[in-house]
Amino acid sequence: IESPDFEDNVIQQVRNLKRKEKIDAIVKTLDVCRKFMRNLSESSELKSRVESGENTNTEFKQTFSLDIKSRKKEKYIVDSCIKTIAAFLNSEGGELLIGVGDNGEFFGIKEEVELFYKNNDKFLLHFKDKVRSAIGENFFTLIKYEILNMEGNEILRVICDKSDNPVFVDKTFYVRVNPSTEKIEGKDLLNYVQAHFPIK
């Protein structure tokens, strides 16, 4: 016959378990709230930067590969995005927002994803493969990218850190000059590399 002490012990364990489940549920809820508030803050900050327009550290591209008029995948559009990324790496770093028009309007990447990639995962894999093969594995580690929801539209946000070594795309060197990406060569290239990438 089980003693009253045993029953009390079982009851106490059940109570402790229920208390732990409640605490776990509260912690999870708080974590979700914290993430929501952080995302809200980041979205607000990003929207503010977009409203300020393109500059040395910020560039907008409406698509990664889709030609809006022909609705076809075009290499020159991909190349333009890659040149911008390389320019950020060669300058002071920066942020490329894909799915945003020149005027700051959020177009999103949905149409491009549905036409060519079917889902976001395949789109991101395509982005990763194209950029990594163009600039190299070592430099690709300086890039962070994610899909964000802005005003009901998903955009691709690409954050580039400053590189300690010069980054070339097909033997061509790009830098950021105000709100644009420019190619430099010859003596200008030599002077820039010597000034920005000193030998250690």
CSV table of N, CA and C in Angstrom, one decimal, residues 91-156:
chain,number,residue,atom,x,y,z
A,91,SER,N,35.4,49.0,-51.1
A,91,SER,CA,35.3,50.4,-50.5
A,91,SER,C,35.1,50.2,-49.0
A,92,GLU,N,34.1,50.8,-48.5
A,92,GLU,CA,33.9,50.8,-47.0
A,92,GLU,C,32.8,49.8,-46.6
A,93,GLY,N,32.4,48.9,-47.5
A,93,GLY,CA,31.3,48.0,-47.2
A,93,GLY,C,30.0,48.7,-47.6
A,94,GLY,N,28.9,48.0,-47.5
A,94,GLY,CA,27.6,48.6,-47.8
A,94,GLY,C,26.5,47.6,-47.9
A,95,GLU,N,25.4,48.0,-48.4
A,95,GLU,CA,24.1,47.2,-48.3
A,95,GLU,C,23.4,47.3,-49.7
A,96,LEU,N,23.2,46.2,-50.3
A,96,LEU,CA,22.5,46.1,-51.5
A,96,LEU,C,21.1,45.5,-51.2
A,97,LEU,N,20.1,46.2,-51.7
A,97,LEU,CA,18.7,45.8,-51.5
A,97,LEU,C,18.1,45.4,-52.8
A,98,ILE,N,17.8,44.2,-53.0
A,98,ILE,CA,17.2,43.6,-54.2
A,98,ILE,C,15.7,43.5,-54.1
A,99,GLY,N,15.0,44.1,-55.0
A,99,GLY,CA,13.5,44.1,-54.9
A,99,GLY,C,13.0,45.5,-54.5
A,100,VAL,N,14.0,46.5,-54.6
A,100,VAL,CA,13.7,47.9,-54.4
A,100,VAL,C,14.0,48.7,-55.6
A,101,GLY,N,13.1,49.6,-56.0
A,101,GLY,CA,13.3,50.4,-57.2
A,101,GLY,C,14.2,51.6,-56.9
A,102,ASP,N,14.7,52.2,-58.0
A,102,ASP,CA,15.6,53.4,-57.8
A,102,ASP,C,14.9,54.5,-57.0
A,103,ASN,N,13.6,54.6,-57.0
A,103,ASN,CA,12.9,55.6,-56.3
A,103,ASN,C,12.5,55.2,-54.8
A,104,GLY,N,13.0,54.0,-54.4
A,104,GLY,CA,12.8,53.5,-53.1
A,104,GLY,C,11.5,52.7,-52.9
A,105,GLU,N,10.8,52.4,-54.0
A,105,GLU,CA,9.6,51.7,-53.9
A,105,GLU,C,9.9,50.2,-53.7
A,106,PHE,N,9.1,49.5,-52.8
A,106,PHE,CA,9.4,48.1,-52.6
A,106,PHE,C,8.6,47.3,-53.6
A,107,PHE,N,9.2,46.8,-54.6
A,107,PHE,CA,8.6,45.9,-55.6
A,107,PHE,C,8.6,44.5,-55.1
A,108,GLY,N,9.6,44.1,-54.4
A,108,GLY,CA,9.7,42.7,-53.9
A,108,GLY,C,10.3,41.8,-55.0
A,109,ILE,N,10.6,40.5,-54.6
A,109,ILE,CA,11.2,39.6,-55.5
A,109,ILE,C,10.3,38.4,-55.8
A,110,LYS,N,9.0,38.5,-55.4
A,110,LYS,CA,8.1,37.4,-55.6
A,110,LYS,C,7.9,37.0,-57.1
A,111,GLU,N,7.8,38.0,-58.0
A,111,GLU,CA,7.6,37.6,-59.4
A,111,GLU,C,8.8,36.9,-60.0
A,112,GLU,N,10.0,37.4,-59.6
A,112,GLU,CA,11.2,36.7,-60.1
A,112,GLU,C,11.4,35.3,-59.5
A,113,VAL,N,11.1,35.2,-58.3
A,113,VAL,CA,11.1,33.8,-57.6
A,113,VAL,C,10.2,32.9,-58.3
A,114,GLU,N,8.9,33.3,-58.5
A,114,GLU,CA,7.9,32.4,-59.1
A,114,GLU,C,8.3,32.0,-60.5
A,115,LEU,N,8.8,33.0,-61.3
A,115,LEU,CA,9.1,32.7,-62.7
A,115,LEU,C,10.3,31.8,-62.9
A,116,PHE,N,11.3,31.9,-62.1
A,116,PHE,CA,12.6,31.2,-62.3
A,116,PHE,C,13.0,30.2,-61.3
A,117,TYR,N,12.6,30.4,-60.0
A,117,TYR,CA,13.1,29.6,-59.0
A,117,TYR,C,12.1,28.8,-58.1
A,118,LYS,N,10.8,29.1,-58.3
A,118,LYS,CA,9.7,28.4,-57.6
A,118,LYS,C,9.6,28.7,-56.1
A,119,ASN,N,10.8,28.8,-55.4
A,119,ASN,CA,10.7,29.1,-54.0
A,119,ASN,C,11.9,29.9,-53.5
A,120,ASN,N,11.8,30.5,-52.4
A,120,ASN,CA,12.9,31.4,-51.9
A,120,ASN,C,14.2,30.6,-51.7
A,121,ASP,N,14.2,29.4,-51.2
A,121,ASP,CA,15.4,28.6,-51.0
A,121,ASP,C,16.2,28.4,-52.3
A,122,LYS,N,15.5,28.1,-53.4
A,122,LYS,CA,16.2,27.9,-54.6
A,122,LYS,C,16.7,29.3,-55.2
A,123,PHE,N,16.0,30.3,-54.9
A,123,PHE,CA,16.5,31.7,-55.3
A,123,PHE,C,17.7,32.0,-54.5
A,124,LEU,N,17.8,31.8,-53.2
A,124,LEU,CA,18.9,32.1,-52.4
A,124,LEU,C,20.1,31.2,-52.8
A,125,LEU,N,19.9,30.0,-53.2
A,125,LEU,CA,20.9,29.1,-53.6
A,125,LEU,C,21.5,29.6,-54.9
A,126,HIS,N,20.7,30.1,-55.8
A,126,HIS,CA,21.1,30.6,-57.1
A,126,HIS,C,22.0,31.9,-56.9
A,127,PHE,N,21.5,32.8,-56.0
A,127,PHE,CA,22.2,34.0,-55.6
A,127,PHE,C,23.6,33.6,-55.1
A,128,LYS,N,23.6,32.7,-54.1
A,128,LYS,CA,24.9,32.3,-53.5
A,128,LYS,C,25.9,31.7,-54.6
A,129,ASP,N,25.4,30.9,-55.4
A,129,ASP,CA,26.3,30.3,-56.4
A,129,ASP,C,26.8,31.3,-57.4
A,130,LYS,N,26.0,32.2,-57.9
A,130,LYS,CA,26.4,33.2,-58.8
A,130,LYS,C,27.5,34.2,-58.2
A,131,VAL,N,27.2,34.7,-57.0
A,131,VAL,CA,28.1,35.6,-56.3
A,131,VAL,C,29.4,34.9,-55.9
A,132,ARG,N,29.3,33.8,-55.3
A,132,ARG,CA,30.5,33.1,-54.9
A,132,ARG,C,31.4,32.7,-56.0
A,133,SER,N,30.9,32.3,-57.2
A,133,SER,CA,31.7,31.9,-58.3
A,133,SER,C,32.4,33.2,-58.9
A,134,ALA,N,31.7,34.3,-58.8
A,134,ALA,CA,32.2,35.5,-59.4
A,134,ALA,C,33.3,36.2,-58.6
A,135,ILE,N,33.2,36.2,-57.2
A,135,ILE,CA,34.2,36.9,-56.4
A,135,ILE,C,35.1,36.0,-55.6
A,136,GLY,N,34.7,34.7,-55.5
A,136,GLY,CA,35.6,33.7,-54.8
A,136,GLY,C,35.1,33.4,-53.4
A,137,GLU,N,35.4,32.2,-53.0
A,137,GLU,CA,34.9,31.6,-51.7
A,137,GLU,C,35.4,32.5,-50.6
A,138,ASN,N,36.7,32.9,-50.6
A,138,ASN,CA,37.2,33.7,-49.4
A,138,ASN,C,36.4,35.0,-49.2
A,139,PHE,N,36.1,35.7,-50.3
A,139,PHE,CA,35.4,37.0,-50.2
A,139,PHE,C,33.9,36.8,-49.9
A,140,PHE,N,33.4,35.7,-50.3
A,140,PHE,CA,32.0,35.4,-50.1
A,140,PHE,C,31.7,35.4,-48.6
A,141,THR,N,32.6,35.0,-47.8
A,141,THR,CA,32.4,35.0,-46.3
A,141,THR,C,32.2,36.4,-45.7
A,142,LEU,N,32.5,37.4,-46.5
A,142,LEU,CA,32.3,38.8,-46.0
A,142,LEU,C,30.9,39.3,-46.3
A,143,ILE,N,30.0,38.4,-46.9
A,143,ILE,CA,28.7,38.8,-47.3
A,143,ILE,C,27.7,38.1,-46.4
A,144,LYS,N,26.7,38.8,-45.9
A,144,LYS,CA,25.5,38.2,-45.2
A,144,LYS,C,24.3,38.6,-46.0
A,145,TYR,N,23.4,37.7,-46.2
A,145,TYR,CA,22.2,37.9,-47.0
A,145,TYR,C,21.0,37.3,-46.4
A,146,GLU,N,19.8,37.9,-46.5
A,146,GLU,CA,18.6,37.4,-46.0
A,146,GLU,C,17.4,38.0,-46.7
A,147,ILE,N,16.3,37.3,-46.7
A,147,ILE,CA,15.0,37.8,-47.2
A,147,ILE,C,14.2,38.4,-46.1
A,148,LEU,N,13.8,39.7,-46.3
A,148,LEU,CA,13.0,40.4,-45.4
A,148,LEU,C,11.7,40.8,-45.9
A,149,ASN,N,10.7,40.9,-45.1
A,149,ASN,CA,9.4,41.4,-45.5
A,149,ASN,C,9.3,42.9,-45.2
A,150,MET,N,9.1,43.7,-46.3
A,150,MET,CA,9.0,45.1,-46.2
A,150,MET,C,7.7,45.6,-46.8
A,151,GLU,N,6.8,46.1,-46.0
A,151,GLU,CA,5.5,46.6,-46.5
A,151,GLU,C,4.8,45.6,-47.4
A,152,GLY,N,4.8,44.3,-46.9
A,152,GLY,CA,4.1,43.3,-47.6
A,152,GLY,C,4.8,42.7,-48.8
A,153,ASN,N,6.0,43.1,-49.1
A,153,ASN,CA,6.9,42.6,-50.2
A,153,ASN,C,8.2,42.0,-49.6
A,154,GLU,N,8.6,40.9,-50.1
A,154,GLU,CA,9.8,40.3,-49.7
A,154,GLU,C,11.0,40.9,-50.5
A,155,ILE,N,12.0,41.3,-49.9
A,155,ILE,CA,13.2,41.8,-50.6
A,155,ILE,C,14.4,41.0,-50.1
A,156,LEU,N,15.5,41.0,-50.9
A,156,LEU,CA,16.7,40.4,-50.5
A,156,LEU,C,17.7,41.5,-50.1
